Amino acid sequence: MARVTLRNLSAHKIRLVLTAVAVILGVAFVAGTLVFTDTMNKKFDDLFNRIGKNVAVDVRAVKVVDSGDPGSARPPLPQSVLAKVRTVPGVKDPVGTVDGYAALVGKDGKIVGKGQNGPPQLGTNWTGDGIARMVAGRAPAAAGEVVLDKESASKAGYAVGDPVTVLVKAGPQKVTLVGTADIGDMMGTTLVAFDTPTAQRLLMKPGYFSEIRMGTTGPDEAALRDRVAKVLPSGTEAVTGAKLRDENKSSVASFLGFFRTFLLVFALISIFVGAFIIFNTFSMLVAQRTRELALLRAIGAARSQVTRAVIGEAVAVGFVGSTLGLAAGAGLAELLQSTTGGGGALTFTATPVIWSYVVGIVVTVVSAYFPARRAAKVPPVAAMRDDVALPQRSMRIRMALGSLLTLAGAGLMGLGLFGHVSNPAVPVGAGAFAVFLGVALLAPVISRPAVQVLGWPFARLLRTPGRLARQNALRNPRRTAATASALMIGLALITAVNVLGSSMRSSVESQVDKQFGADYVIEPTGAGGLSSDLVAKVRATGGVTDAGAMYSGDAKVSGKRVRYAAGDTPQMLSGTRAKFVSGSGTLGRDGMLVDEDTAKKNSLSVGSSVPVLFPDGRTETLRVSGVYAKNEFLGSRILSQSAYLAHTADPSVEVIIVTAHKADAATKHALEQTLSARPDVKVQDQAGLKADARKQVDGFVTFLTVLLVMSVIIAAVGVINTLALSVIERTREIGLLRAIGISRRQLRRMIRAESVVIAVFGAVLGIGIGVAFGAALQHALRKEGLNVLSVPVGTLVTYLVVAAVIGVLAALWPAWRAGRMDVLKAISTD
């Protein structure tokens, strides 16, 4: 039977290559994701090992209020701690580090890097023992001198000795480049290093450090940590270098783990779609070889041998597809690495290799199993019949199972979206998967009326070719449904993403219309925030009536971390059109405002006392002064500006809210002139806020859509495969049609029309399910601010047209092949 398997593989090369494409694309996605994340893990491990190479103990402030971000800044350490650490026996070369935001401005006036969503723009003090290694010039020794990483200096067009502009929170700094350093592959990070006093003044606070690191003259890390801990003041801690490195690696591993899972979900979607194609292909191959399989049975082949022969073909296809997919995955990983700003060699481990072959071969074999079983059931006597065909099962079981799965999936989705479960993603994901399977099982039943309707225009416009195309699509509803279901899955998810994105855009625009009462807002585009000094400059700008700062901070209330806003309260409330349910917006030093949802959840009312723990370790009891209606711009809590400043060592303005005499082009131009030295700051009016929100949502939707396009490509390959096999299956029929007078052109039209009907049927199913999924998600997220349902009808119509185009393109090769058939040979085909 091994020879039979090899002969069949050789005889059906083109068909099996097309099937392998589905495996290749799915495995490439899996392999690329695993190789890329392994490479990133290795790079970060190397980076953190270099950072902590000579660190035996690290001294830092205790995180009283954990923001949930492992990389978030801790409260600063006073310089006096460094003096105490120096007295501890066994401590070697203790050094205080200063970390903050510093953006490099290139000669073209633009910031090197990509702002908030790009690589870090790191400002620090030059210590000489960190990740940076001097390659040209010298270390900064006084105010007005900096060292840059060599990659950023090159991008900005600077050389040692050039005047350089660096942006920090306080504003632009005119400095001189005195040296460049090699920081290795940090994926686009910009490094700006000052001397220590300058770094403290510009990035943090004079006399303070971010942390203090030291080596050891002999004691092991744990013993030295214990010695250092004895001299530390309250609110500080000492950890070993090993723990510091592990924490850094763990935080990155956590992010990369989420990113890997995120990408693998889309890879599995592609593989799931590919399973439909593989199943369809092997079902058709088995059907076309029914007589051949019966002959094998007649000459003594057992059922198990016939099954193994078909499974052997599946294993071969899976192996070849996995091998090519692994190679393609390496290319995809290289592409992903280049988009993150990184470079260098990829890291290959056994994990992507093992999973590539496991996924590729297992999915192919499982998909081919049922066709293989049907092949084994062909009776030997069938070899003596000319019209032998595999028996078709009743659709009753299929309908019952499909209906049950669809209803169960809808129930699980409802539980996840509207029920009280700890992890709603699990029932929602399981429910969506069940719905897809249920609809796929019901698709053959749905296909009959749907194809009748969708094929009607072709029957009217193309006449005989159109009628034949409709009948061909109806002839085998299971095959039509399996082909259409592959396209359905990808388009359903793309549609759901677009409905969600459109709803997000509409919801944000609605919130801006209802809650944005200021004339302008000024925001930083980088991660460093703004200085409060800038508020006075904005307020002094011509045409401006008033300007107020808005800050945000973290605190603990009842043991839970909460986010709050603070700043110029009257300007904040008027600029966001805040509406009070009770109390007023008048805040004293110990006042607090809460939104009505927070008040209900925590049983708060005007006059209630709330103990609040701040990041500096101090607790204050604040009094609720007012309860306001939910406001997306203000958040859930507002504290007084004085309370925020009293507990924040390094305050940063997040937004400046501006009121003008007249919100016109002249006023906006005046504000932009005031801020002309700050390319990291943007001025926005209501229209600008909406456009910015649309841009962000569109970017997110486009990103997800691109990831899902892989599944649509696989589905298109499936349409090609089905039509190609269908043409071979109908060779004699096509010959007869040509013999009775149908032209090659009409034959090609027939196959194209059949392809378009199948593709559009899949698109209609997918778009319908996608709209339902998107609407359900929007409804579930109403309390999160997604309060407007918007269905992008124009976009969905475009997808329908694209599906029809996919049908036309998929039919090109099968139609060309059918048109080239020799009539006499086709008629004589068995």
PDB file of C-alpha atoms in Angstrom, residues 210-454:
ATOM      1  CA  SER A 210      15.803  56.264  40.536  1.00  0.00           C
ATOM      2  CA  GLU A 211      17.756  53.445  42.198  1.00  0.00           C
ATOM      3  CA  ILE A 212      21.202  52.621  43.556  1.00  0.00           C
ATOM      4  CA  ARG A 213      23.230  49.697  42.225  1.00  0.00           C
ATOM      5  CA  MET A 214      26.388  48.164  43.601  1.00  0.00           C
ATOM      6  CA  GLY A 215      28.792  45.267  43.204  1.00  0.00           C
ATOM      7  CA  THR A 216      30.360  43.124  45.907  1.00  0.00           C
ATOM      8  CA  THR A 217      33.930  42.808  47.180  1.00  0.00           C
ATOM      9  CA  GLY A 218      33.367  39.288  48.477  1.00  0.00           C
ATOM     10  CA  PRO A 219      30.043  38.509  50.170  1.00  0.00           C
ATOM     11  CA  ASP A 220      27.452  36.666  48.128  1.00  0.00           C
ATOM     12  CA  GLU A 221      24.465  38.626  46.866  1.00  0.00           C
ATOM     13  CA  ALA A 222      22.044  37.467  49.573  1.00  0.00           C
ATOM     14  CA  ALA A 223      24.467  38.258  52.422  1.00  0.00           C
ATOM     15  CA  LEU A 224      25.277  41.693  51.006  1.00  0.00           C
ATOM     16  CA  ARG A 225      21.563  42.411  50.495  1.00  0.00           C
ATOM     17  CA  ASP A 226      20.897  41.678  54.166  1.00  0.00           C
ATOM     18  CA  ARG A 227      23.747  43.973  55.245  1.00  0.00           C
ATOM     19  CA  VAL A 228      22.527  46.815  53.029  1.00  0.00           C
ATOM     20  CA  ALA A 229      18.911  46.413  54.168  1.00  0.00           C
ATOM     21  CA  LYS A 230      19.913  47.168  57.762  1.00  0.00           C
ATOM     22  CA  VAL A 231      20.982  50.738  56.938  1.00  0.00           C
ATOM     23  CA  LEU A 232      18.068  51.619  54.639  1.00  0.00           C
ATOM     24  CA  PRO A 233      15.350  54.048  55.729  1.00  0.00           C
ATOM     25  CA  SER A 234      11.661  53.125  55.783  1.00  0.00           C
ATOM     26  CA  GLY A 235      10.052  52.859  52.345  1.00  0.00           C
ATOM     27  CA  THR A 236      13.130  51.441  50.624  1.00  0.00           C
ATOM     28  CA  GLU A 237      14.236  47.878  49.905  1.00  0.00           C
ATOM     29  CA  ALA A 238      17.292  45.973  48.766  1.00  0.00           C
ATOM     30  CA  VAL A 239      17.094  43.097  46.279  1.00  0.00           C
ATOM     31  CA  THR A 240      19.777  40.861  44.845  1.00  0.00           C
ATOM     32  CA  GLY A 241      21.043  41.324  41.327  1.00  0.00           C
ATOM     33  CA  ALA A 242      19.653  37.895  40.455  1.00  0.00           C
ATOM     34  CA  LYS A 243      16.167  38.945  41.549  1.00  0.00           C
ATOM     35  CA  LEU A 244      16.461  42.213  39.631  1.00  0.00           C
ATOM     36  CA  ARG A 245      17.390  40.367  36.449  1.00  0.00           C
ATOM     37  CA  ASP A 246      14.605  37.835  36.955  1.00  0.00           C
ATOM     38  CA  GLU A 247      12.040  40.598  37.494  1.00  0.00           C
ATOM     39  CA  ASN A 248      13.095  42.368  34.322  1.00  0.00           C
ATOM     40  CA  LYS A 249      13.005  39.145  32.337  1.00  0.00           C
ATOM     41  CA  SER A 250       9.669  38.175  33.851  1.00  0.00           C
ATOM     42  CA  SER A 251       8.026  41.467  32.909  1.00  0.00           C
ATOM     43  CA  VAL A 252       9.222  41.160  29.313  1.00  0.00           C
ATOM     44  CA  ALA A 253       8.339  37.463  29.179  1.00  0.00           C
ATOM     45  CA  SER A 254       4.830  38.326  30.358  1.00  0.00           C
ATOM     46  CA  PHE A 255       4.373  40.872  27.570  1.00  0.00           C
ATOM     47  CA  LEU A 256       5.913  38.620  24.930  1.00  0.00           C
ATOM     48  CA  GLY A 257       3.760  35.756  26.186  1.00  0.00           C
ATOM     49  CA  PHE A 258       0.641  37.844  25.660  1.00  0.00           C
ATOM     50  CA  PHE A 259       1.891  38.942  22.232  1.00  0.00           C
ATOM     51  CA  ARG A 260       2.673  35.340  21.287  1.00  0.00           C
ATOM     52  CA  THR A 261      -0.792  34.173  22.386  1.00  0.00           C
ATOM     53  CA  PHE A 262      -2.388  37.062  20.504  1.00  0.00           C
ATOM     54  CA  LEU A 263      -0.664  36.158  17.240  1.00  0.00           C
ATOM     55  CA  LEU A 264      -1.174  32.415  17.721  1.00  0.00           C
ATOM     56  CA  VAL A 265      -4.927  32.961  17.980  1.00  0.00           C
ATOM     57  CA  PHE A 266      -4.888  34.350  14.434  1.00  0.00           C
ATOM     58  CA  ALA A 267      -2.601  31.541  13.326  1.00  0.00           C
ATOM     59  CA  LEU A 268      -5.053  28.969  14.682  1.00  0.00           C
ATOM     60  CA  ILE A 269      -7.875  30.715  12.831  1.00  0.00           C
ATOM     61  CA  SER A 270      -5.917  30.288   9.607  1.00  0.00           C
ATOM     62  CA  ILE A 271      -5.274  26.627  10.422  1.00  0.00           C
ATOM     63  CA  PHE A 272      -8.953  26.104  11.240  1.00  0.00           C
ATOM     64  CA  VAL A 273      -9.877  27.549   7.841  1.00  0.00           C
ATOM     65  CA  GLY A 274      -7.236  25.369   6.204  1.00  0.00           C
ATOM     66  CA  ALA A 275      -8.825  22.276   7.772  1.00  0.00           C
ATOM     67  CA  PHE A 276     -11.972  22.908   5.722  1.00  0.00           C
ATOM     68  CA  ILE A 277      -9.893  23.032   2.549  1.00  0.00           C
ATOM     69  CA  ILE A 278      -8.004  19.836   3.371  1.00  0.00           C
ATOM     70  CA  PHE A 279     -11.224  18.002   4.237  1.00  0.00           C
ATOM     71  CA  ASN A 280     -12.866  19.175   1.028  1.00  0.00           C
ATOM     72  CA  THR A 281      -9.899  18.182  -1.122  1.00  0.00           C
ATOM     73  CA  PHE A 282      -9.573  14.674   0.260  1.00  0.00           C
ATOM     74  CA  SER A 283     -13.333  14.166   0.111  1.00  0.00           C
ATOM     75  CA  MET A 284     -13.288  14.997  -3.602  1.00  0.00           C
ATOM     76  CA  LEU A 285     -10.180  12.915  -4.274  1.00  0.00           C
ATOM     77  CA  VAL A 286     -11.768   9.913  -2.581  1.00  0.00           C
ATOM     78  CA  ALA A 287     -15.027  10.414  -4.501  1.00  0.00           C
ATOM     79  CA  GLN A 288     -13.158  10.593  -7.808  1.00  0.00           C
ATOM     80  CA  ARG A 289     -11.198   7.405  -7.026  1.00  0.00           C
ATOM     81  CA  THR A 290     -14.141   5.343  -5.823  1.00  0.00           C
ATOM     82  CA  ARG A 291     -13.791   2.733  -8.567  1.00  0.00           C
ATOM     83  CA  GLU A 292     -10.027   2.587  -8.094  1.00  0.00           C
ATOM     84  CA  LEU A 293     -10.462   2.013  -4.355  1.00  0.00           C
ATOM     85  CA  ALA A 294     -13.071  -0.667  -5.055  1.00  0.00           C
ATOM     86  CA  LEU A 295     -10.595  -2.453  -7.332  1.00  0.00           C
ATOM     87  CA  LEU A 296      -8.037  -2.412  -4.518  1.00  0.00           C
ATOM     88  CA  ARG A 297     -10.618  -4.000  -2.260  1.00  0.00           C
ATOM     89  CA  ALA A 298     -11.464  -6.558  -4.965  1.00  0.00           C
ATOM     90  CA  ILE A 299      -7.852  -7.725  -5.302  1.00  0.00           C
ATOM     91  CA  GLY A 300      -7.502  -8.243  -1.567  1.00  0.00           C
ATOM     92  CA  ALA A 301      -6.795  -4.889   0.135  1.00  0.00           C
ATOM     93  CA  ALA A 302      -8.329  -4.676   3.608  1.00  0.00           C
ATOM     94  CA  ARG A 303     -10.327  -1.687   4.793  1.00  0.00           C
ATOM     95  CA  SER A 304      -7.530  -0.682   7.146  1.00  0.00           C
ATOM     96  CA  GLN A 305      -5.043  -0.742   4.260  1.00  0.00           C
ATOM     97  CA  VAL A 306      -7.213   1.558   2.128  1.00  0.00           C
ATOM     98  CA  THR A 307      -7.623   3.903   5.099  1.00  0.00           C
ATOM     99  CA  ARG A 308      -3.848   3.905   5.704  1.00  0.00           C
ATOM    100  CA  ALA A 309      -3.193   4.646   2.034  1.00  0.00           C
ATOM    101  CA  VAL A 310      -5.318   7.801   2.155  1.00  0.00           C
ATOM    102  CA  ILE A 311      -3.929   8.787   5.563  1.00  0.00           C
ATOM    103  CA  GLY A 312      -0.432   8.248   4.141  1.00  0.00           C
ATOM    104  CA  GLU A 313      -1.166  10.834   1.456  1.00  0.00           C
ATOM    105  CA  ALA A 314      -2.339  13.223   4.175  1.00  0.00           C
ATOM    106  CA  VAL A 315       0.853  12.665   6.196  1.00  0.00           C
ATOM    107  CA  ALA A 316       2.971  13.377   3.111  1.00  0.00           C
ATOM    108  CA  VAL A 317       1.036  16.571   2.348  1.00  0.00           C
ATOM    109  CA  GLY A 318       1.265  17.633   6.001  1.00  0.00           C
ATOM    110  CA  PHE A 319       5.009  16.939   6.157  1.00  0.00           C
ATOM    111  CA  VAL A 320       5.816  18.865   2.983  1.00  0.00           C
ATOM    112  CA  GLY A 321       3.482  21.694   3.963  1.00  0.00           C
ATOM    113  CA  SER A 322       4.988  21.893   7.459  1.00  0.00           C
ATOM    114  CA  THR A 323       8.541  21.948   6.098  1.00  0.00           C
ATOM    115  CA  LEU A 324       7.799  24.744   3.647  1.00  0.00           C
ATOM    116  CA  GLY A 325       5.674  26.529   6.276  1.00  0.00           C
ATOM    117  CA  LEU A 326       8.569  26.455   8.738  1.00  0.00           C
ATOM    118  CA  ALA A 327      10.843  28.063   6.149  1.00  0.00           C
ATOM    119  CA  ALA A 328       8.188  30.681   5.352  1.00  0.00           C
ATOM    120  CA  GLY A 329       7.745  31.271   9.092  1.00  0.00           C
ATOM    121  CA  ALA A 330      11.425  32.195   9.402  1.00  0.00           C
ATOM    122  CA  GLY A 331      10.886  34.831   6.716  1.00  0.00           C
ATOM    123  CA  LEU A 332       7.804  36.122   8.536  1.00  0.00           C
ATOM    124  CA  ALA A 333       9.790  36.343  11.794  1.00  0.00           C
ATOM    125  CA  GLU A 334      12.483  38.361   9.991  1.00  0.00           C
ATOM    126  CA  LEU A 335       9.775  40.718   8.701  1.00  0.00           C
ATOM    127  CA  LEU A 336       8.290  41.133  12.187  1.00  0.00           C
ATOM    128  CA  GLN A 337      11.745  41.825  13.599  1.00  0.00           C
ATOM    129  CA  SER A 338      12.429  44.531  11.022  1.00  0.00           C
ATOM    130  CA  THR A 339       9.108  46.267  11.767  1.00  0.00           C
ATOM    131  CA  THR A 340      10.035  46.547  15.464  1.00  0.00           C
ATOM    132  CA  GLY A 341      13.273  48.339  14.614  1.00  0.00           C
ATOM    133  CA  GLY A 342      15.431  45.371  15.564  1.00  0.00           C
ATOM    134  CA  GLY A 343      18.009  43.437  13.616  1.00  0.00           C
ATOM    135  CA  GLY A 344      20.469  40.627  13.894  1.00  0.00           C
ATOM    136  CA  ALA A 345      20.190  36.882  13.614  1.00  0.00           C
ATOM    137  CA  LEU A 346      17.005  35.021  14.465  1.00  0.00           C
ATOM    138  CA  THR A 347      16.960  32.609  17.386  1.00  0.00           C
ATOM    139  CA  PHE A 348      15.909  29.078  16.473  1.00  0.00           C
ATOM    140  CA  THR A 349      14.846  26.626  19.160  1.00  0.00           C
ATOM    141  CA  ALA A 350      13.222  23.219  18.993  1.00  0.00           C
ATOM    142  CA  THR A 351       9.810  24.660  19.941  1.00  0.00           C
ATOM    143  CA  PRO A 352       8.805  26.189  16.573  1.00  0.00           C
ATOM    144  CA  VAL A 353      10.139  23.150  14.685  1.00  0.00           C
ATOM    145  CA  ILE A 354       8.188  20.677  16.824  1.00  0.00           C
ATOM    146  CA  TRP A 355       4.977  22.673  16.780  1.00  0.00           C
ATOM    147  CA  SER A 356       5.199  23.315  13.040  1.00  0.00           C
ATOM    148  CA  TYR A 357       5.255  19.604  12.267  1.00  0.00           C
ATOM    149  CA  VAL A 358       2.744  18.720  14.973  1.00  0.00           C
ATOM    150  CA  VAL A 359       0.245  21.330  13.797  1.00  0.00           C
ATOM    151  CA  GLY A 360       0.748  20.734  10.074  1.00  0.00           C
ATOM    152  CA  ILE A 361       0.650  16.950  10.120  1.00  0.00           C
ATOM    153  CA  VAL A 362      -2.027  16.528  12.806  1.00  0.00           C
ATOM    154  CA  VAL A 363      -4.422  19.028  11.204  1.00  0.00           C
ATOM    155  CA  THR A 364      -3.951  17.425   7.777  1.00  0.00           C
ATOM    156  CA  VAL A 365      -4.439  13.879   9.076  1.00  0.00           C
ATOM    157  CA  VAL A 366      -7.477  14.780  11.203  1.00  0.00           C
ATOM    158  CA  SER A 367      -9.043  16.630   8.255  1.00  0.00           C
ATOM    159  CA  ALA A 368      -8.431  13.640   5.964  1.00  0.00           C
ATOM    160  CA  TYR A 369      -9.581  11.013   8.460  1.00  0.00           C
ATOM    161  CA  PHE A 370     -13.301  10.995   7.632  1.00  0.00           C
ATOM    162  CA  PRO A 371     -12.731  10.893   3.858  1.00  0.00           C
ATOM    163  CA  ALA A 372     -10.282   8.040   4.488  1.00  0.00           C
ATOM    164  CA  ARG A 373     -12.883   6.122   6.460  1.00  0.00           C
ATOM    165  CA  ARG A 374     -15.424   6.620   3.696  1.00  0.00           C
ATOM    166  CA  ALA A 375     -12.851   5.308   1.219  1.00  0.00           C
ATOM    167  CA  ALA A 376     -12.472   2.115   3.246  1.00  0.00           C
ATOM    168  CA  LYS A 377     -16.223   1.490   3.108  1.00  0.00           C
ATOM    169  CA  VAL A 378     -16.289   1.185  -0.693  1.00  0.00           C
ATOM    170  CA  PRO A 379     -17.444  -2.408  -1.399  1.00  0.00           C
ATOM    171  CA  PRO A 380     -15.337  -4.540  -3.786  1.00  0.00           C
ATOM    172  CA  VAL A 381     -18.368  -5.194  -5.997  1.00  0.00           C
ATOM    173  CA  ALA A 382     -18.467  -1.477  -6.874  1.00  0.00           C
ATOM    174  CA  ALA A 383     -15.489  -2.082  -9.175  1.00  0.00           C
ATOM    175  CA  MET A 384     -17.804  -3.767 -11.678  1.00  0.00           C
ATOM    176  CA  ARG A 385     -20.131  -0.765 -11.980  1.00  0.00           C
ATOM    177  CA  ASP A 386     -19.631   2.213 -14.289  1.00  0.00           C
ATOM    178  CA  ASP A 387     -21.738   4.644 -12.271  1.00  0.00           C
ATOM    179  CA  VAL A 388     -20.239   3.943  -8.884  1.00  0.00           C
ATOM    180  CA  ALA A 389     -20.442   6.788  -6.362  1.00  0.00           C
ATOM    181  CA  LEU A 390     -20.033   7.178  -2.645  1.00  0.00           C
ATOM    182  CA  PRO A 391     -23.356   7.091  -0.790  1.00  0.00           C
ATOM    183  CA  GLN A 392     -24.466  10.381   0.762  1.00  0.00           C
ATOM    184  CA  ARG A 393     -25.702  10.372   4.325  1.00  0.00           C
ATOM    185  CA  SER A 394     -28.956  11.984   5.374  1.00  0.00           C
ATOM    186  CA  MET A 395     -28.682  15.560   6.522  1.00  0.00           C
ATOM    187  CA  ARG A 396     -30.943  15.038   9.540  1.00  0.00           C
ATOM    188  CA  ILE A 397     -28.101  14.271  11.930  1.00  0.00           C
ATOM    189  CA  ARG A 398     -26.114  17.158  10.461  1.00  0.00           C
ATOM    190  CA  MET A 399     -29.041  19.546  10.960  1.00  0.00           C
ATOM    191  CA  ALA A 400     -29.639  18.398  14.533  1.00  0.00           C
ATOM    192  CA  LEU A 401     -25.958  18.635  15.507  1.00  0.00           C
ATOM    193  CA  GLY A 402     -25.511  21.972  13.715  1.00  0.00           C
ATOM    194  CA  SER A 403     -28.567  23.473  15.412  1.00  0.00           C
ATOM    195  CA  LEU A 404     -27.410  22.192  18.807  1.00  0.00           C
ATOM    196  CA  LEU A 405     -23.897  23.592  18.380  1.00  0.00           C
ATOM    197  CA  THR A 406     -25.182  26.965  17.172  1.00  0.00           C
ATOM    198  CA  LEU A 407     -27.597  27.313  20.093  1.00  0.00           C
ATOM    199  CA  ALA A 408     -24.998  26.120  22.604  1.00  0.00           C
ATOM    200  CA  GLY A 409     -22.426  28.533  21.166  1.00  0.00           C
ATOM    201  CA  ALA A 410     -24.864  31.430  21.353  1.00  0.00           C
ATOM    202  CA  GLY A 411     -25.587  30.503  24.977  1.00  0.00           C
ATOM    203  CA  LEU A 412     -21.892  30.409  25.881  1.00  0.00           C
ATOM    204  CA  MET A 413     -21.313  33.770  24.212  1.00  0.00           C
ATOM    205  CA  GLY A 414     -24.255  35.230  26.115  1.00  0.00           C
ATOM    206  CA  LEU A 415     -22.814  33.882  29.380  1.00  0.00           C
ATOM    207  CA  GLY A 416     -19.438  35.444  28.670  1.00  0.00           C
ATOM    208  CA  LEU A 417     -20.807  38.775  27.451  1.00  0.00           C
ATOM    209  CA  PHE A 418     -23.621  39.322  29.919  1.00  0.00           C
ATOM    210  CA  GLY A 419     -23.078  36.860  32.762  1.00  0.00           C
ATOM    211  CA  HIS A 420     -20.931  37.251  35.858  1.00  0.00           C
ATOM    212  CA  VAL A 421     -17.899  35.072  35.122  1.00  0.00           C
ATOM    213  CA  SER A 422     -14.309  35.570  36.224  1.00  0.00           C
ATOM    214  CA  ASN A 423     -12.832  35.192  32.733  1.00  0.00           C
ATOM    215  CA  PRO A 424     -15.444  36.066  30.069  1.00  0.00           C
ATOM    216  CA  ALA A 425     -12.964  35.464  27.231  1.00  0.00           C
ATOM    217  CA  VAL A 426     -13.168  31.668  27.740  1.00  0.00           C
ATOM    218  CA  PRO A 427     -16.955  31.240  27.234  1.00  0.00           C
ATOM    219  CA  VAL A 428     -16.995  33.866  24.471  1.00  0.00           C
ATOM    220  CA  GLY A 429     -14.180  32.131  22.574  1.00  0.00           C
ATOM    221  CA  ALA A 430     -15.679  28.681  23.072  1.00  0.00           C
ATOM    222  CA  GLY A 431     -19.105  29.994  22.063  1.00  0.00           C
ATOM    223  CA  ALA A 432     -17.794  31.633  18.890  1.00  0.00           C
ATOM    224  CA  PHE A 433     -16.004  28.407  17.944  1.00  0.00           C
ATOM    225  CA  ALA A 434     -19.202  26.392  18.520  1.00  0.00           C
ATOM    226  CA  VAL A 435     -21.241  28.842  16.433  1.00  0.00           C
ATOM    227  CA  PHE A 436     -18.777  28.572  13.556  1.00  0.00           C
ATOM    228  CA  LEU A 437     -18.931  24.782  13.675  1.00  0.00           C
ATOM    229  CA  GLY A 438     -22.715  24.834  13.953  1.00  0.00           C
ATOM    230  CA  VAL A 439     -23.185  27.160  11.000  1.00  0.00           C
ATOM    231  CA  ALA A 440     -20.636  25.152   8.982  1.00  0.00           C
ATOM    232  CA  LEU A 441     -22.692  22.003   9.641  1.00  0.00           C
ATOM    233  CA  LEU A 442     -25.912  23.800   8.710  1.00  0.00           C
ATOM    234  CA  ALA A 443     -24.372  25.390   5.609  1.00  0.00           C
ATOM    235  CA  PRO A 444     -25.351  22.540   3.207  1.00  0.00           C
ATOM    236  CA  VAL A 445     -28.999  23.009   4.222  1.00  0.00           C
ATOM    237  CA  ILE A 446     -28.727  26.790   3.944  1.00  0.00           C
ATOM    238  CA  SER A 447     -26.881  26.555   0.629  1.00  0.00           C
ATOM    239  CA  ARG A 448     -29.845  25.286  -1.384  1.00  0.00           C
ATOM    240  CA  PRO A 449     -32.116  28.346  -1.024  1.00  0.00           C
ATOM    241  CA  ALA A 450     -29.134  30.713  -0.813  1.00  0.00           C
ATOM    242  CA  VAL A 451     -27.546  29.469  -4.053  1.00  0.00           C
ATOM    243  CA  GLN A 452     -30.928  29.578  -5.796  1.00  0.00           C
ATOM    244  CA  VAL A 453     -31.205  33.281  -4.908  1.00  0.00           C
ATOM    245  CA  LEU A 454     -27.543  34.199  -5.497  1.00  0.00           C
TER     246      LEU A 454
END
